[in-house]
Amino acid sequence: MSGADDLAEAERDPQDLAEAAVRARQKAQEAREAAQAAQRSAAESVAESAASHDRTATSYEEAAEHNERRRDEYREHAAAHRQFAEEDRAMAQQLRRMAEDDSTGPFAPAVGR
């Protein structure tokens, strides 16, 4: 039965309405928790991507030191990967903040209700 069906049927009995409200609140909490977990997981993945870009940039920097003919090209690649890493770190931080904000924001469940 969907939440709307629960509420429509519950309109006939105050006890049923209260139970439907509790179930709806529980479902909302579960959805919030799942969204937070997804945001934290995405943040971790993006942070790993940043680390990978940093490693790639380091490899290009090392290659630039050993190949004079392609030094400029390798340095450009290194700089691009450093920029990608910085963007990924910023995105990971934003995802972490979103997950935290969802747990303390205006739609978070009140403690003690």
GROMACS .gro file of N, CA and C in nm:
model
  339
    1MET      N    1   0.086  -0.118   0.000
    1MET     CA    2   0.000   0.000   0.000
    1MET      C    3   0.090   0.123   0.000
    2SER      N    4   0.055   0.220  -0.082
    2SER     CA    5   0.136   0.342  -0.088
    2SER      C    6   0.101   0.434   0.028
    3GLY      N    7   0.186   0.533   0.050
    3GLY     CA    8   0.161   0.630   0.156
    3GLY      C    9   0.029   0.701   0.138
    4ALA      N   10  -0.005   0.735   0.014
    4ALA     CA   11  -0.132   0.804  -0.013
    4ALA      C   12  -0.249   0.712   0.018
    5ASP      N   13  -0.235   0.583  -0.017
    5ASP     CA   14  -0.341   0.488   0.013
    5ASP      C   15  -0.358   0.472   0.163
    6ASP      N   16  -0.244   0.467   0.235
    6ASP     CA   17  -0.249   0.457   0.381
    6ASP      C   18  -0.328   0.573   0.440
    7LEU      N   19  -0.297   0.693   0.393
    7LEU     CA   20  -0.363   0.811   0.448
    7LEU      C   21  -0.510   0.816   0.410
    8ALA      N   22  -0.544   0.777   0.287
    8ALA     CA   23  -0.684   0.779   0.244
    8ALA      C   24  -0.767   0.683   0.329
    9GLU      N   25  -0.713   0.565   0.352
    9GLU     CA   26  -0.785   0.468   0.434
    9GLU      C   27  -0.787   0.511   0.580
   10ALA      N   28  -0.682   0.572   0.625
   10ALA     CA   29  -0.670   0.612   0.765
   10ALA      C   30  -0.765   0.725   0.801
   11GLU      N   31  -0.812   0.798   0.702
   11GLU     CA   32  -0.904   0.909   0.731
   11GLU      C   33  -1.029   0.860   0.802
   12ARG      N   34  -1.055   0.733   0.795
   12ARG     CA   35  -1.174   0.678   0.858
   12ARG      C   36  -1.155   0.656   1.008
   13ASP      N   37  -1.031   0.642   1.052
   13ASP     CA   38  -1.006   0.609   1.192
   13ASP      C   39  -0.883   0.686   1.241
   14PRO      N   40  -0.898   0.765   1.348
   14PRO     CA   41  -0.785   0.843   1.398
   14PRO      C   42  -0.664   0.757   1.434
   15GLN      N   43  -0.686   0.639   1.488
   15GLN     CA   44  -0.573   0.550   1.522
   15GLN      C   45  -0.498   0.509   1.395
   16ASP      N   46  -0.575   0.476   1.290
   16ASP     CA   47  -0.512   0.440   1.163
   16ASP      C   48  -0.434   0.558   1.106
   17LEU      N   49  -0.490   0.677   1.122
   17LEU     CA   50  -0.422   0.797   1.073
   17LEU      C   51  -0.289   0.816   1.145
   18ALA      N   52  -0.289   0.796   1.275
   18ALA     CA   53  -0.166   0.810   1.353
   18ALA      C   54  -0.063   0.707   1.309
   19GLU      N   55  -0.107   0.583   1.287
   19GLU     CA   56  -0.015   0.478   1.243
   19GLU      C   57   0.040   0.508   1.103
   20ALA      N   58  -0.046   0.559   1.015
   20ALA     CA   59  -0.001   0.594   0.880
   20ALA      C   60   0.101   0.707   0.886
   21ALA      N   61   0.079   0.801   0.975
   21ALA     CA   62   0.174   0.912   0.990
   21ALA      C   63   0.309   0.862   1.040
   22VAL      N   64   0.307   0.767   1.133
   22VAL     CA   65   0.432   0.709   1.184
   22VAL      C   66   0.505   0.636   1.071
   23ARG      N   67   0.431   0.556   0.993
   23ARG     CA   68   0.493   0.485   0.881
   23ARG      C   69   0.552   0.581   0.779
   24ALA      N   70   0.479   0.689   0.750
   24ALA     CA   71   0.529   0.789   0.654
   24ALA      C   72   0.656   0.854   0.706
   25ARG      N   73   0.658   0.884   0.833
   25ARG     CA   74   0.778   0.945   0.894
   25ARG      C   75   0.897   0.848   0.887
   26GLN      N   76   0.872   0.720   0.915
   26GLN     CA   77   0.978   0.620   0.908
   26GLN      C   78   1.033   0.607   0.766
   27LYS      N   79   0.942   0.605   0.669
   27LYS     CA   80   0.985   0.595   0.529
   27LYS      C   81   1.067   0.717   0.489
   28ALA      N   82   1.026   0.834   0.534
   28ALA     CA   83   1.100   0.956   0.504
   28ALA      C   84   1.240   0.951   0.566
   29GLN      N   85   1.248   0.902   0.689
   29GLN     CA   86   1.378   0.890   0.756
   29GLN      C   87   1.468   0.792   0.682
   30GLU      N   88   1.412   0.679   0.640
   30GLU     CA   89   1.490   0.580   0.566
   30GLU      C   90   1.541   0.639   0.434
   31ALA      N   91   1.456   0.716   0.367
   31ALA     CA   92   1.497   0.780   0.242
   31ALA      C   93   1.608   0.881   0.266
   32ARG      N   94   1.598   0.959   0.375
   32ARG     CA   95   1.703   1.055   0.410
   32ARG      C   96   1.835   0.984   0.436
   33GLU      N   97   1.828   0.876   0.512
   33GLU     CA   98   1.950   0.802   0.545
   33GLU      C   99   2.013   0.741   0.420
   34ALA      N  100   1.930   0.691   0.329
   34ALA     CA  101   1.983   0.634   0.205
   34ALA      C  102   2.048   0.743   0.119
   35ALA      N  103   1.986   0.860   0.115
   35ALA     CA  104   2.044   0.971   0.039
   35ALA      C  105   2.177   1.015   0.099
   36GLN      N  106   2.184   1.021   0.230
   36GLN     CA  107   2.310   1.059   0.296
   36GLN      C  108   2.419   0.957   0.267
   37ALA      N  109   2.385   0.830   0.273
   37ALA     CA  110   2.483   0.725   0.245
   37ALA      C  111   2.532   0.736   0.101
   38ALA      N  112   2.441   0.764   0.009
   38ALA     CA  113   2.480   0.780  -0.131
   38ALA      C  114   2.572   0.901  -0.149
   39GLN      N  115   2.541   1.010  -0.081
   39GLN     CA  116   2.626   1.129  -0.091
   39GLN      C  117   2.765   1.103  -0.033
   40ARG      N  118   2.770   1.033   0.079
   40ARG     CA  119   2.901   1.001   0.138
   40ARG      C  120   2.980   0.908   0.046
   41SER      N  121   2.913   0.811  -0.013
   41SER     CA  122   2.980   0.719  -0.105
   41SER      C  123   3.031   0.793  -0.229
   42ALA      N  124   2.948   0.881  -0.282
   42ALA     CA  125   2.990   0.961  -0.398
   42ALA      C  126   3.108   1.049  -0.362
   43ALA      N  127   3.106   1.108  -0.243
   43ALA     CA  128   3.218   1.193  -0.199
   43ALA      C  129   3.347   1.112  -0.193
   44GLU      N  130   3.339   0.991  -0.142
   44GLU     CA  131   3.458   0.905  -0.133
   44GLU      C  132   3.510   0.871  -0.273
   45SER      N  133   3.420   0.839  -0.364
   45SER     CA  134   3.461   0.807  -0.501
   45SER      C  135   3.528   0.925  -0.569
   46VAL      N  136   3.471   1.043  -0.550
   46VAL     CA  137   3.528   1.163  -0.612
   46VAL      C  138   3.663   1.196  -0.548
   47ALA      N  139   3.675   1.174  -0.418
   47ALA     CA  140   3.804   1.196  -0.351
   47ALA      C  141   3.909   1.099  -0.406
   48GLU      N  142   3.870   0.975  -0.432
   48GLU     CA  143   3.962   0.878  -0.492
   48GLU      C  144   4.002   0.922  -0.632
   49SER      N  145   3.908   0.979  -0.705
   49SER     CA  146   3.939   1.032  -0.838
   49SER      C  147   4.042   1.144  -0.829
   50ALA      N  148   4.028   1.230  -0.729
   50ALA     CA  149   4.124   1.339  -0.709
   50ALA      C  150   4.263   1.283  -0.684
   51ALA      N  151   4.271   1.180  -0.601
   51ALA     CA  152   4.401   1.118  -0.572
   51ALA      C  153   4.460   1.057  -0.698
   52SER      N  154   4.377   0.997  -0.780
   52SER     CA  155   4.424   0.939  -0.906
   52SER      C  156   4.478   1.048  -1.000
   53HIS      N  157   4.407   1.160  -1.008
   53HIS     CA  158   4.456   1.271  -1.090
   53HIS      C  159   4.589   1.324  -1.037
   54ASP      N  160   4.603   1.331  -0.906
   54ASP     CA  161   4.730   1.375  -0.848
   54ASP      C  162   4.844   1.280  -0.887
   55ARG      N  163   4.817   1.150  -0.880
   55ARG     CA  164   4.921   1.052  -0.919
   55ARG      C  165   4.956   1.066  -1.066
   56THR      N  166   4.855   1.087  -1.150
   56THR     CA  167   4.879   1.104  -1.293
   56THR      C  168   4.962   1.229  -1.318
   57ALA      N  169   4.928   1.337  -1.249
   57ALA     CA  170   5.004   1.462  -1.264
   57ALA      C  171   5.149   1.442  -1.223
   58THR      N  172   5.170   1.371  -1.114
   58THR     CA  173   5.307   1.344  -1.068
   58THR      C  174   5.384   1.265  -1.174
   59SER      N  175   5.318   1.167  -1.234
   59SER     CA  176   5.384   1.088  -1.339
   59SER      C  177   5.423   1.176  -1.458
   60TYR      N  178   5.332   1.265  -1.497
   60TYR     CA  179   5.365   1.355  -1.608
   60TYR      C  180   5.479   1.449  -1.570
   61GLU      N  181   5.480   1.497  -1.447
   61GLU     CA  182   5.589   1.585  -1.404
   61GLU      C  183   5.723   1.512  -1.407
   62GLU      N  184   5.723   1.388  -1.363
   62GLU     CA  185   5.846   1.309  -1.367
   62GLU      C  186   5.889   1.283  -1.511
   63ALA      N  187   5.791   1.253  -1.597
   63ALA     CA  188   5.823   1.231  -1.739
   63ALA      C  189   5.880   1.358  -1.801
   64ALA      N  190   5.827   1.472  -1.763
   64ALA     CA  191   5.876   1.600  -1.818
   64ALA      C  192   6.022   1.622  -1.782
   65GLU      N  193   6.062   1.577  -1.664
   65GLU     CA  194   6.202   1.593  -1.622
   65GLU      C  195   6.297   1.505  -1.702
   66HIS      N  196   6.245   1.398  -1.761
   66HIS     CA  197   6.331   1.303  -1.832
   66HIS      C  198   6.318   1.310  -1.984
   67ASN      N  199   6.233   1.396  -2.034
   67ASN     CA  200   6.212   1.403  -2.178
   67ASN      C  201   6.205   1.549  -2.220
   68GLU      N  202   6.320   1.601  -2.256
   68GLU     CA  203   6.328   1.744  -2.290
   68GLU      C  204   6.242   1.778  -2.411
   69ARG      N  205   6.238   1.688  -2.508
   69ARG     CA  206   6.164   1.715  -2.631
   69ARG      C  207   6.014   1.732  -2.604
   70ARG      N  208   5.958   1.659  -2.509
   70ARG     CA  209   5.814   1.666  -2.482
   70ARG      C  210   5.784   1.729  -2.346
   71ARG      N  211   5.882   1.796  -2.290
   71ARG     CA  212   5.869   1.855  -2.156
   71ARG      C  213   5.746   1.945  -2.143
   72ASP      N  214   5.730   2.038  -2.237
   72ASP     CA  215   5.617   2.132  -2.229
   72ASP      C  216   5.483   2.059  -2.236
   73GLU      N  217   5.475   1.964  -2.326
   73GLU     CA  218   5.351   1.886  -2.341
   73GLU      C  219   5.318   1.813  -2.210
   74TYR      N  220   5.418   1.748  -2.151
   74TYR     CA  221   5.396   1.674  -2.027
   74TYR      C  222   5.358   1.767  -1.912
   75ARG      N  223   5.419   1.882  -1.908
   75ARG     CA  224   5.384   1.977  -1.803
   75ARG      C  225   5.240   2.027  -1.818
   76GLU      N  226   5.196   2.046  -1.942
   76GLU     CA  227   5.057   2.086  -1.966
   76GLU      C  228   4.961   1.977  -1.916
   77HIS      N  229   4.996   1.851  -1.948
   77HIS     CA  230   4.913   1.740  -1.900
   77HIS      C  231   4.910   1.737  -1.747
   78ALA      N  232   5.026   1.757  -1.687
   78ALA     CA  233   5.034   1.756  -1.541
   78ALA      C  234   4.946   1.866  -1.482
   79ALA      N  235   4.954   1.985  -1.540
   79ALA     CA  236   4.875   2.098  -1.490
   79ALA      C  237   4.725   2.069  -1.504
   80ALA      N  238   4.686   2.008  -1.616
   80ALA     CA  239   4.545   1.976  -1.636
   80ALA      C  240   4.498   1.876  -1.529
   81HIS      N  241   4.580   1.776  -1.501
   81HIS     CA  242   4.541   1.677  -1.401
   81HIS      C  243   4.539   1.736  -1.261
   82ARG      N  244   4.626   1.829  -1.233
   82ARG     CA  245   4.621   1.898  -1.102
   82ARG      C  246   4.490   1.976  -1.090
   83GLN      N  247   4.448   2.038  -1.200
   83GLN     CA  248   4.321   2.112  -1.198
   83GLN      C  249   4.203   2.016  -1.178
   84PHE      N  250   4.206   1.903  -1.249
   84PHE     CA  251   4.099   1.804  -1.231
   84PHE      C  252   4.094   1.756  -1.086
   85ALA      N  253   4.211   1.734  -1.027
   85ALA     CA  254   4.217   1.689  -0.887
   85ALA      C  255   4.157   1.794  -0.794
   86GLU      N  256   4.189   1.919  -0.819
   86GLU     CA  257   4.136   2.027  -0.735
   86GLU      C  258   3.983   2.034  -0.746
   87GLU      N  259   3.933   2.021  -0.868
   87GLU     CA  260   3.788   2.023  -0.889
   87GLU      C  261   3.721   1.905  -0.819
   88ASP      N  262   3.784   1.789  -0.828
   88ASP     CA  263   3.728   1.671  -0.761
   88ASP      C  264   3.727   1.688  -0.609
   89ARG      N  265   3.834   1.744  -0.554
   89ARG     CA  266   3.837   1.766  -0.409
   89ARG      C  267   3.725   1.861  -0.366
   90ALA      N  268   3.703   1.966  -0.445
   90ALA     CA  269   3.596   2.061  -0.413
   90ALA      C  270   3.459   1.993  -0.421
   91MET      N  271   3.441   1.908  -0.522
   91MET     CA  272   3.314   1.839  -0.536
   91MET      C  273   3.293   1.740  -0.421
   92ALA      N  274   3.398   1.670  -0.382
   92ALA     CA  275   3.387   1.576  -0.269
   92ALA      C  276   3.349   1.650  -0.142
   93GLN      N  277   3.409   1.765  -0.120
   93GLN     CA  278   3.377   1.844  -0.002
   93GLN      C  279   3.231   1.890  -0.006
   94GLN      N  280   3.186   1.931  -0.123
   94GLN     CA  281   3.046   1.974  -0.136
   94GLN      C  282   2.950   1.858  -0.106
   95LEU      N  283   2.983   1.739  -0.156
   95LEU     CA  284   2.897   1.623  -0.129
   95LEU      C  285   2.895   1.590   0.020
   96ARG      N  286   3.010   1.601   0.086
   96ARG     CA  287   3.014   1.576   0.231
   96ARG      C  288   2.928   1.677   0.306
   97ARG      N  289   2.937   1.805   0.264
   97ARG     CA  290   2.855   1.908   0.329
   97ARG      C  291   2.707   1.881   0.307
   98MET      N  292   2.671   1.840   0.186
   98MET     CA  293   2.531   1.810   0.158
   98MET      C  294   2.480   1.697   0.247
   99ALA      N  295   2.561   1.594   0.263
   99ALA     CA  296   2.520   1.482   0.349
   99ALA      C  297   2.503   1.529   0.492
  100GLU      N  298   2.594   1.613   0.539
  100GLU     CA  299   2.585   1.664   0.676
  100GLU      C  300   2.466   1.759   0.690
  101ASP      N  301   2.445   1.846   0.591
  101ASP     CA  302   2.332   1.939   0.596
  101ASP      C  303   2.199   1.865   0.598
  102ASP      N  304   2.191   1.755   0.525
  102ASP     CA  305   2.067   1.677   0.523
  102ASP      C  306   2.035   1.619   0.660
  103SER      N  307   2.139   1.594   0.740
  103SER     CA  308   2.114   1.535   0.871
  103SER      C  309   2.083   1.641   0.977
  104THR      N  310   2.107   1.768   0.945
  104THR     CA  311   2.082   1.874   1.044
  104THR      C  312   1.992   1.984   0.989
  105GLY      N  313   1.947   1.968   0.866
  105GLY     CA  314   1.870   2.073   0.800
  105GLY      C  315   1.727   2.082   0.847
  106PRO      N  316   1.649   2.168   0.783
  106PRO     CA  317   1.512   2.195   0.828
  106PRO      C  318   1.418   2.076   0.814
  107PHE      N  319   1.453   1.978   0.729
  107PHE     CA  320   1.365   1.863   0.710
  107PHE      C  321   1.413   1.740   0.786
  108ALA      N  322   1.518   1.756   0.863
  108ALA     CA  323   1.568   1.646   0.946
  108ALA      C  324   1.470   1.622   1.060
  109PRO      N  325   1.463   1.498   1.104
  109PRO     CA  326   1.368   1.470   1.213
  109PRO      C  327   1.411   1.539   1.341
  110ALA      N  328   1.313   1.588   1.414
  110ALA     CA  329   1.342   1.652   1.543
  110ALA      C  330   1.364   1.544   1.647
  111VAL      N  331   1.460   1.564   1.732
  111VAL     CA  332   1.488   1.469   1.839
  111VAL      C  333   1.387   1.491   1.951
  112GLY      N  334   1.333   1.381   2.002
  112GLY     CA  335   1.243   1.391   2.117
  112GLY      C  336   1.098   1.412   2.082
  113ARG      N  337   1.062   1.400   1.956
  113ARG     CA  338   0.920   1.416   1.919
  113ARG      C  339   0.847   1.287   1.935
   0.00000   0.00000   0.00000
